[in-house]
Short mmCIF file of C-alpha atoms in Angstrom, two decimals:
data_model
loop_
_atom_site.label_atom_id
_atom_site.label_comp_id
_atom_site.label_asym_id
_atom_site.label_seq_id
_atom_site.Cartn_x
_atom_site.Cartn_y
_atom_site.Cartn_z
CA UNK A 1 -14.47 20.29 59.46
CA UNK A 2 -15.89 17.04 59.97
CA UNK A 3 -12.52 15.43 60.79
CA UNK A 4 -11.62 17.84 63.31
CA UNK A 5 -14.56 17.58 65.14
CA UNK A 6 -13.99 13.49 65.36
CA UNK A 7 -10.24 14.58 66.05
CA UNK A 8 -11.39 16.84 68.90
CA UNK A 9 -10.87 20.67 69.56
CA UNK A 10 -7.62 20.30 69.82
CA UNK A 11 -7.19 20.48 65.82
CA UNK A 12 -8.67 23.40 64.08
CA UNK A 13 -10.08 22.25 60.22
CA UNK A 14 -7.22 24.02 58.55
CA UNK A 15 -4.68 22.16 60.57
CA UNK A 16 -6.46 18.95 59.80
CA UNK A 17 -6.38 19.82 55.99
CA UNK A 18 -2.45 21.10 56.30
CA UNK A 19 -1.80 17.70 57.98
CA UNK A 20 -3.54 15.30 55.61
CA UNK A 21 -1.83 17.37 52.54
CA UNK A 22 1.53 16.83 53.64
CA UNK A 23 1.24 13.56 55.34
CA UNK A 24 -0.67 11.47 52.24
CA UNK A 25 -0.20 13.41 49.02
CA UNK A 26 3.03 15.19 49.22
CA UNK A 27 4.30 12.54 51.68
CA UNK A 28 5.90 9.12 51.10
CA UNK A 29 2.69 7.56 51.14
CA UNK A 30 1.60 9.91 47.96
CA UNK A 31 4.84 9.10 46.56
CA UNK A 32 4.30 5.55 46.60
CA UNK A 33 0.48 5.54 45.49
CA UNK A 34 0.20 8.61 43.15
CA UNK A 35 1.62 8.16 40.26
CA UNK A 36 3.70 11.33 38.10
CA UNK A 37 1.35 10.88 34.94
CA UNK A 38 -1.72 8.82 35.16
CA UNK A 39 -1.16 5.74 31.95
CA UNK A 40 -4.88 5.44 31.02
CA UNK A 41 -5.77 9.42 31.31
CA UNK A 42 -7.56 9.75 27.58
CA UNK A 43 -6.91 13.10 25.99
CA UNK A 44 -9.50 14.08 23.39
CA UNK A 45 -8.04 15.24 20.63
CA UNK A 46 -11.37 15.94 18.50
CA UNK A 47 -12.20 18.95 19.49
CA UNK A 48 -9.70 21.22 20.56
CA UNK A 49 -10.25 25.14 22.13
CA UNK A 50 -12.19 27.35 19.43
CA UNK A 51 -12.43 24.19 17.76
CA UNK A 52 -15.76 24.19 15.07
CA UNK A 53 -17.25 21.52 17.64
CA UNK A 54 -15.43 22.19 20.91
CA UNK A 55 -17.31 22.99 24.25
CA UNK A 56 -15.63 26.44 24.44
CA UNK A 57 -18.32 27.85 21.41
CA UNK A 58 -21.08 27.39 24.40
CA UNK A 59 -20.27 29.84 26.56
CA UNK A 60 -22.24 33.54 25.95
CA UNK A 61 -20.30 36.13 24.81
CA UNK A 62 -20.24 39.96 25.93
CA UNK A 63 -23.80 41.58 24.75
CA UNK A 64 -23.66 44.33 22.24
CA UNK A 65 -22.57 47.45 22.34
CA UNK A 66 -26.01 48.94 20.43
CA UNK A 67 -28.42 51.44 20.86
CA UNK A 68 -32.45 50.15 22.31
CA UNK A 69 -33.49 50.98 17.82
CA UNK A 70 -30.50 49.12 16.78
CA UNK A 71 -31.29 46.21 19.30
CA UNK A 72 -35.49 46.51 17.82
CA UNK A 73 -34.40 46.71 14.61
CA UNK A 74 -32.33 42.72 14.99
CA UNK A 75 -34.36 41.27 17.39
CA UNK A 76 -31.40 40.99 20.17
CA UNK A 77 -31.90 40.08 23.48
CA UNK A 78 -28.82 42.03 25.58
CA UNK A 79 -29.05 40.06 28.67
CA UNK A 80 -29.44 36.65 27.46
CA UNK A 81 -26.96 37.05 23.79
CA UNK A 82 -30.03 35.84 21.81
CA UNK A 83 -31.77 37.03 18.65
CA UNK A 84 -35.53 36.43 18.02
CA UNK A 85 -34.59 34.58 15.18
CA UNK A 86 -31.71 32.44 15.48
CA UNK A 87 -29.87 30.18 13.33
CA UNK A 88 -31.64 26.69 12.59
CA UNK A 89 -34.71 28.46 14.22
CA UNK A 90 -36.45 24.52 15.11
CA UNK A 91 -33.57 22.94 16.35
CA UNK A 92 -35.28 22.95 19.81
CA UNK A 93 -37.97 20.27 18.57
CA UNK A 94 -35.66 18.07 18.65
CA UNK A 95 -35.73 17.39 22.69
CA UNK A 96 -39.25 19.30 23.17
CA UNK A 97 -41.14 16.11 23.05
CA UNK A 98 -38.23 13.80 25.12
CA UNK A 99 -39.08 12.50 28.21
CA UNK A 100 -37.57 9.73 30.61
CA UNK A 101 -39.57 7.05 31.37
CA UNK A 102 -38.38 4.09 33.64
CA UNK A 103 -39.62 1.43 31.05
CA UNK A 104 -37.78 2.63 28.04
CA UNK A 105 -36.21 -0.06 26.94
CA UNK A 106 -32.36 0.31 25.44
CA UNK A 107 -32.65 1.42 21.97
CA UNK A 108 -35.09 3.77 23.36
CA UNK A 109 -32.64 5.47 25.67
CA UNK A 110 -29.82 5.39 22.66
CA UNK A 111 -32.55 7.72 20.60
CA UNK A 112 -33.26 10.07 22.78
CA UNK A 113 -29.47 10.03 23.55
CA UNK A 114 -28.93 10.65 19.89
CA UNK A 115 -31.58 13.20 20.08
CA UNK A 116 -29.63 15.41 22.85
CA UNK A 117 -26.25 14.68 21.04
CA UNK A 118 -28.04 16.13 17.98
CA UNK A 119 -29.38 19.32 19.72
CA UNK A 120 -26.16 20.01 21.31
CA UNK A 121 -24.19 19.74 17.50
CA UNK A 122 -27.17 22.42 16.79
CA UNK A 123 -26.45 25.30 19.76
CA UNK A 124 -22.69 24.75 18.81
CA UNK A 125 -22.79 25.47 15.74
CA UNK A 126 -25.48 28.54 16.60
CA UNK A 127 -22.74 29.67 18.93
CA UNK A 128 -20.11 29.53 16.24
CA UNK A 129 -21.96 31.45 13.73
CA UNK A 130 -22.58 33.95 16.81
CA UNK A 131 -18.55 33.99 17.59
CA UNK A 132 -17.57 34.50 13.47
CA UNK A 133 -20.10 37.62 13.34
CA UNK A 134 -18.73 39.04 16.59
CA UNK A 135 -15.17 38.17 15.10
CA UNK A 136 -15.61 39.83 11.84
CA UNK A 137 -17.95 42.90 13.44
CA UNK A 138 -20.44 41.87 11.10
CA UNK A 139 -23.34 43.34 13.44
CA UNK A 140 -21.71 46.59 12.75
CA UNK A 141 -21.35 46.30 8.97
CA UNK A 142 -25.12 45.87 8.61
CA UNK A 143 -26.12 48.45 10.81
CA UNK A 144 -23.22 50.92 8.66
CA UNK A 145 -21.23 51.57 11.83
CA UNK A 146 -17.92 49.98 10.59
CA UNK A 147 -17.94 53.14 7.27
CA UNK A 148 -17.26 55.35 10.17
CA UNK A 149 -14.25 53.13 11.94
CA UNK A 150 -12.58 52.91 8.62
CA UNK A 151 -12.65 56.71 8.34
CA UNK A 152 -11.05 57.24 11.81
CA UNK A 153 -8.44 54.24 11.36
CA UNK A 154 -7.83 54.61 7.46
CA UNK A 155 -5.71 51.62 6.00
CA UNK A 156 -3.93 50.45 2.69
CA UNK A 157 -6.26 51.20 -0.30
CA UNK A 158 -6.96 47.86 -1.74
CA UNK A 159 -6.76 47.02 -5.66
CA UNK A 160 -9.89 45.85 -7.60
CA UNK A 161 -7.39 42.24 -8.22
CA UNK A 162 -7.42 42.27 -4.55
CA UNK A 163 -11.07 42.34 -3.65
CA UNK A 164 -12.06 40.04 -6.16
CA UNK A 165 -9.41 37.65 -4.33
CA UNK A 166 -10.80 38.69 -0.84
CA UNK A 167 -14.32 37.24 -2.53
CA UNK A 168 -12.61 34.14 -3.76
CA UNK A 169 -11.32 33.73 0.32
CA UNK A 170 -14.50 34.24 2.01
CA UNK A 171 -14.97 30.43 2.97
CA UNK A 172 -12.01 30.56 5.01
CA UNK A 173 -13.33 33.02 7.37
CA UNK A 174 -15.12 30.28 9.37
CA UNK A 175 -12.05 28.22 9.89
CA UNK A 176 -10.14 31.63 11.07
CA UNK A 177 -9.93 34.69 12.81
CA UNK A 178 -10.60 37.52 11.78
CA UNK A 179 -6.29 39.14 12.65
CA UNK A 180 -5.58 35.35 11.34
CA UNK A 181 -7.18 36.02 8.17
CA UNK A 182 -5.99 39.82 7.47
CA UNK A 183 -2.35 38.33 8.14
CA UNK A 184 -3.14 35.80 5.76
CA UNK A 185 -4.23 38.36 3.21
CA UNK A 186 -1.25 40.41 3.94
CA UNK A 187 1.44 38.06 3.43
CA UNK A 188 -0.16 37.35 0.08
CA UNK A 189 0.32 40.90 -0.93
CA UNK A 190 3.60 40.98 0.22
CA UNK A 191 4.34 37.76 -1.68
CA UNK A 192 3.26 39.49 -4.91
CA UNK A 193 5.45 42.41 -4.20
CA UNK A 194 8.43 40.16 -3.73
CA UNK A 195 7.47 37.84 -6.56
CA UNK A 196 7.27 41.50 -8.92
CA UNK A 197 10.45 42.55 -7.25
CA UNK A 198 12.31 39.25 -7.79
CA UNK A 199 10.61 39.09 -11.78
CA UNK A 200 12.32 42.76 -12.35
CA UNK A 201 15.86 41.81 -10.97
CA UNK A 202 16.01 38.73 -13.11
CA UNK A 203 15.29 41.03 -15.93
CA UNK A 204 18.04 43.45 -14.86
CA UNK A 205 20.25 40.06 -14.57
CA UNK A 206 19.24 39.10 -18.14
CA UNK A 207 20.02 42.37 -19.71
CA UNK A 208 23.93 42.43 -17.80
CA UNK A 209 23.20 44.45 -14.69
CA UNK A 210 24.74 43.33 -11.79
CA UNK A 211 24.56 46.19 -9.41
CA UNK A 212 21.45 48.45 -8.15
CA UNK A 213 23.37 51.83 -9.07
CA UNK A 214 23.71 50.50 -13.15
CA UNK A 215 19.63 49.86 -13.18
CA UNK A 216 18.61 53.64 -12.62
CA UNK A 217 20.45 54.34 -15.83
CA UNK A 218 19.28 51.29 -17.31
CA UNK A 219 15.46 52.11 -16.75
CA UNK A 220 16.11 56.05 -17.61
CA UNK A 221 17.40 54.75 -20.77
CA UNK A 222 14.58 52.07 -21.55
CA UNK A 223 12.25 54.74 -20.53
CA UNK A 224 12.98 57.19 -23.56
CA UNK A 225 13.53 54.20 -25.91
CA UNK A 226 9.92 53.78 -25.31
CA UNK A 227 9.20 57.62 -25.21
CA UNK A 228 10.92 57.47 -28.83
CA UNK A 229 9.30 54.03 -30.30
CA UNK A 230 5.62 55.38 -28.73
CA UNK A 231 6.32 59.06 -30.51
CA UNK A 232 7.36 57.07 -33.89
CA UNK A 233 3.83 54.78 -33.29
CA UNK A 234 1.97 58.02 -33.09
CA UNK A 235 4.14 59.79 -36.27
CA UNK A 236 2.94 56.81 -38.74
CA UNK A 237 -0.36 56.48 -37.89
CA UNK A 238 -0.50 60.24 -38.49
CA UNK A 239 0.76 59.54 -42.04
CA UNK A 240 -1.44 57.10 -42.66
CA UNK A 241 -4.55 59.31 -42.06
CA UNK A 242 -2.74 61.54 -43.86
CA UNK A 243 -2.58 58.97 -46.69
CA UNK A 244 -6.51 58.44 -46.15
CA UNK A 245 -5.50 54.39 -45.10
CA UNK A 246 -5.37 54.24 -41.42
CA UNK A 247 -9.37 55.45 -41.32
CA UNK A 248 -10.58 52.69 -44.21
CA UNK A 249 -8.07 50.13 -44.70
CA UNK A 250 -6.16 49.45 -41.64
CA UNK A 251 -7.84 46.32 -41.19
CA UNK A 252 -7.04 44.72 -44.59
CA UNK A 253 -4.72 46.67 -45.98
CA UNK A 254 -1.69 44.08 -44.49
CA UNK A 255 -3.50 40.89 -45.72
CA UNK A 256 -2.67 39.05 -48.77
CA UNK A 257 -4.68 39.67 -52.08
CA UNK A 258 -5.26 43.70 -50.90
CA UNK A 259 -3.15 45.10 -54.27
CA UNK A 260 -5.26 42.99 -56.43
CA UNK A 261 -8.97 45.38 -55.24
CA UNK A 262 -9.80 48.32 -56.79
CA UNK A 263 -10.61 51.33 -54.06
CA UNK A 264 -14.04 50.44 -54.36
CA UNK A 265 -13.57 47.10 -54.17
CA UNK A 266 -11.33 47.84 -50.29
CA UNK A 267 -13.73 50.30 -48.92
CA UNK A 268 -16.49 47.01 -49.53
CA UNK A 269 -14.26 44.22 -48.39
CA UNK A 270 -13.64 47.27 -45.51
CA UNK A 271 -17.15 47.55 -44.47
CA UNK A 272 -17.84 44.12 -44.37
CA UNK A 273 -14.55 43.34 -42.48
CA UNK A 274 -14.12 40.56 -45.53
CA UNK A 275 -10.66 39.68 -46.13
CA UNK A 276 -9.41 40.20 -49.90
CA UNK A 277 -8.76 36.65 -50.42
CA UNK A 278 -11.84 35.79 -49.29
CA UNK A 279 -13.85 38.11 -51.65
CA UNK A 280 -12.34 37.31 -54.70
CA UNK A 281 -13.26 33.82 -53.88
CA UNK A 282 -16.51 34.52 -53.25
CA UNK A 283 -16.46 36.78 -56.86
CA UNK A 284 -14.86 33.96 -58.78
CA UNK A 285 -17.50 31.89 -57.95
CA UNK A 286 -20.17 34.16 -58.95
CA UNK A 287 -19.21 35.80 -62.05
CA UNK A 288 -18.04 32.11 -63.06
CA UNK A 289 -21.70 30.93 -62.54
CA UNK A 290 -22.93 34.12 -64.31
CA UNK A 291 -21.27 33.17 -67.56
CA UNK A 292 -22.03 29.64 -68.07
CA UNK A 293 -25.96 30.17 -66.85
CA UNK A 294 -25.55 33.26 -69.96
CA UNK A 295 -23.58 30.33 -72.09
CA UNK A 296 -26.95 27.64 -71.13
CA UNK A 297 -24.43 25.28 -69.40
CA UNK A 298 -26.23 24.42 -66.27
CA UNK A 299 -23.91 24.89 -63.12
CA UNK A 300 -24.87 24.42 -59.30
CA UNK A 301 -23.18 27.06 -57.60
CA UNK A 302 -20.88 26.47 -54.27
CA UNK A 303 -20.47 29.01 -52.43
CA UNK A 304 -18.16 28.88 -49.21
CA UNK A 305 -19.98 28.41 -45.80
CA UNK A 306 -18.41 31.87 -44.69
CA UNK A 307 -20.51 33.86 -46.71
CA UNK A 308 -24.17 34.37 -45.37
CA UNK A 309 -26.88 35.70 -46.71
CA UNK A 310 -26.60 38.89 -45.90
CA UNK A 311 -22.54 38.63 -47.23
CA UNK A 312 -24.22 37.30 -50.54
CA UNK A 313 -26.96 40.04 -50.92
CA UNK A 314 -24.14 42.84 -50.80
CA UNK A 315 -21.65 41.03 -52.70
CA UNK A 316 -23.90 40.50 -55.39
CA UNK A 317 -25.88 43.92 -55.68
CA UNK A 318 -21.94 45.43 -55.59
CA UNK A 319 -21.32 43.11 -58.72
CA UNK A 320 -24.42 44.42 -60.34
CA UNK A 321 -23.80 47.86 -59.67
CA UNK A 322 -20.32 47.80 -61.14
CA UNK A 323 -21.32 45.78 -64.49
CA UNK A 324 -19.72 42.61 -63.63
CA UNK A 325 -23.25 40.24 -63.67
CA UNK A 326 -26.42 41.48 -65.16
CA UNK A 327 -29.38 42.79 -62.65
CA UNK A 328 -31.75 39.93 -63.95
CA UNK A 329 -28.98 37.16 -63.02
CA UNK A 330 -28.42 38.86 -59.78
#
């Protein structure tokens, strides 16, 4: 406007504007003085959109979508995007106290510089925080809004494996979003699937199968040979309650020394879940040292480390009981 009025009323200010646009910057004289890309133009590569420190994390976001209770009950300020109580609740001392004063001298100015720098660092990262709960609708977790979204929008029923591996994750929610992350998760599960997938056709390769048609038969066959091994499984151990071993002896009754015990002898070593070798160590040693203390040879008796007092106590009254040592030695 100004330069049309020096021009005179013969130029209106959009003419003017029209005229110095095509005349300096898209004309030869632009051509000649502007460069294409500007050489010392410094791109900052620090902290880039949506960044953990970038500029974007400043600006408000959308208020709530709560009831007046809801907004009582966390302190939130609508209008403003606030809480009562935010995150790093005193980061605002930081510049309360700051003032500019014409004789500061330089390393003056540099801390209260570092002060601001400081207290900016602080509302970003409040703002982040702020962005990750909007992200990942934390508000309405806590206030049990989401139970009801999940009942209207119902989704793949996740595994116990797969929740304890959603806990192990949970640090990388503030370095993604929240569609980021559930694609994450679900490429994981589908990795699993094919890893399964690719562990089962490698078996079928293994075992001579070469085509998809030949593994139907091949699993309705291994499923009765286990059908037939489990029913065989099930047929002994019958028998052997039958046989009155599976209830006492099952345990022991497979480890070496068992043929040498009398039945009272396994239904101790049984209770005490001793193994036969181990007792007729431990009986050796005792009825040995019985007969030389009855002899008057004096003996020091060395008993393993396994055997406890309590091991001891029952071993021996079970010796006494069944004649082997006197009660007095015992």
């Amino acid at each position: 406007e100004d330069m049309a009025a020096h021009v005179g009323a013969s130029r209106s200010p959009q003419e003017v504007m029209e005229h110095y646009v095509s005349m300096y910057i898209h004309g030869n004289l632009g051509k000649a003085c502007i460069p294409d890309t500007i050489p010392n133009r410094v791109t900052d590569h620090t902290c880039p959109s949506g960044g953990p420190l970038s500029p974007s994390l400043t600006t408000p976001l959308p208020p709530l979508d709560i009831s007046v209770a809801e907004q009582q009950q966390l302190g939130y300020m609508p209008l403003r995007d606030d809480y009562e109580i935010e995150y790093d609740q005193d980061a605002e001392t930081l510049i309360s106290g700051l003032s500019v004063n014409y004789d500061d001298d330089d390393v003056e100015i540099e801390l209260k510089r570092a002060h601001v720098d400081m207290y900016v660092r602080k509302l970003k990262e409040r703002q982040r925080r702020k962005n990750i709960a909007r992200d990942y609708n934390l508000v309405p977790a806590f206030l049990g809004k989401d139970k009801k979204d999940k009942e209207k929008t119902p989704k793949r029923k996740i595994t116990k494996e797969e929740k304890e591996l959603r806990l192990k994750l949970r640090p990388l929610y503030q370095f993604m979003s929240c569609k980021e992350f559930e694609d994450f998760f679900e490429n994981m599960h589908k990795e699993r699937i094919l890893r399964a997938k690719i562990r089962e056709l490698q078996r079928y390769r293994r075992n001579g199968i070469t085509k998809m048609e030949e593994s139907a038969e091949y699993e309705a066959a291994r499923h009765k040979r286990e059908k037939r091994k489990e029913n065989k499984n099930i047929a002994s151990s019958k028998r052997g309650k039958e046989d009155g071993k599976e209830g006492e002896f099952a345990a022991i009754e497979n480890l070496p020394g068992f043929e040498l015990l009398s039945d009272r002898e396994k239904v101790l070593c049984s209770s005490l879940n001793l193994s036969p070798a181990r007792y007729v160590t431990v009986k050796t040693i005792i009825i040995k040292d019985h007969l030389q203390k009855r002899q008057g040879i004096p003996s020091k008796s060395r008993l393993p480390s396994y055997l406890d007092k309590v091991l001891k106590k029952r071993i021996l009254n079970f010796l006494t009981e069944s004649g082997w040592i006197s009660r007095d030695a015992s």
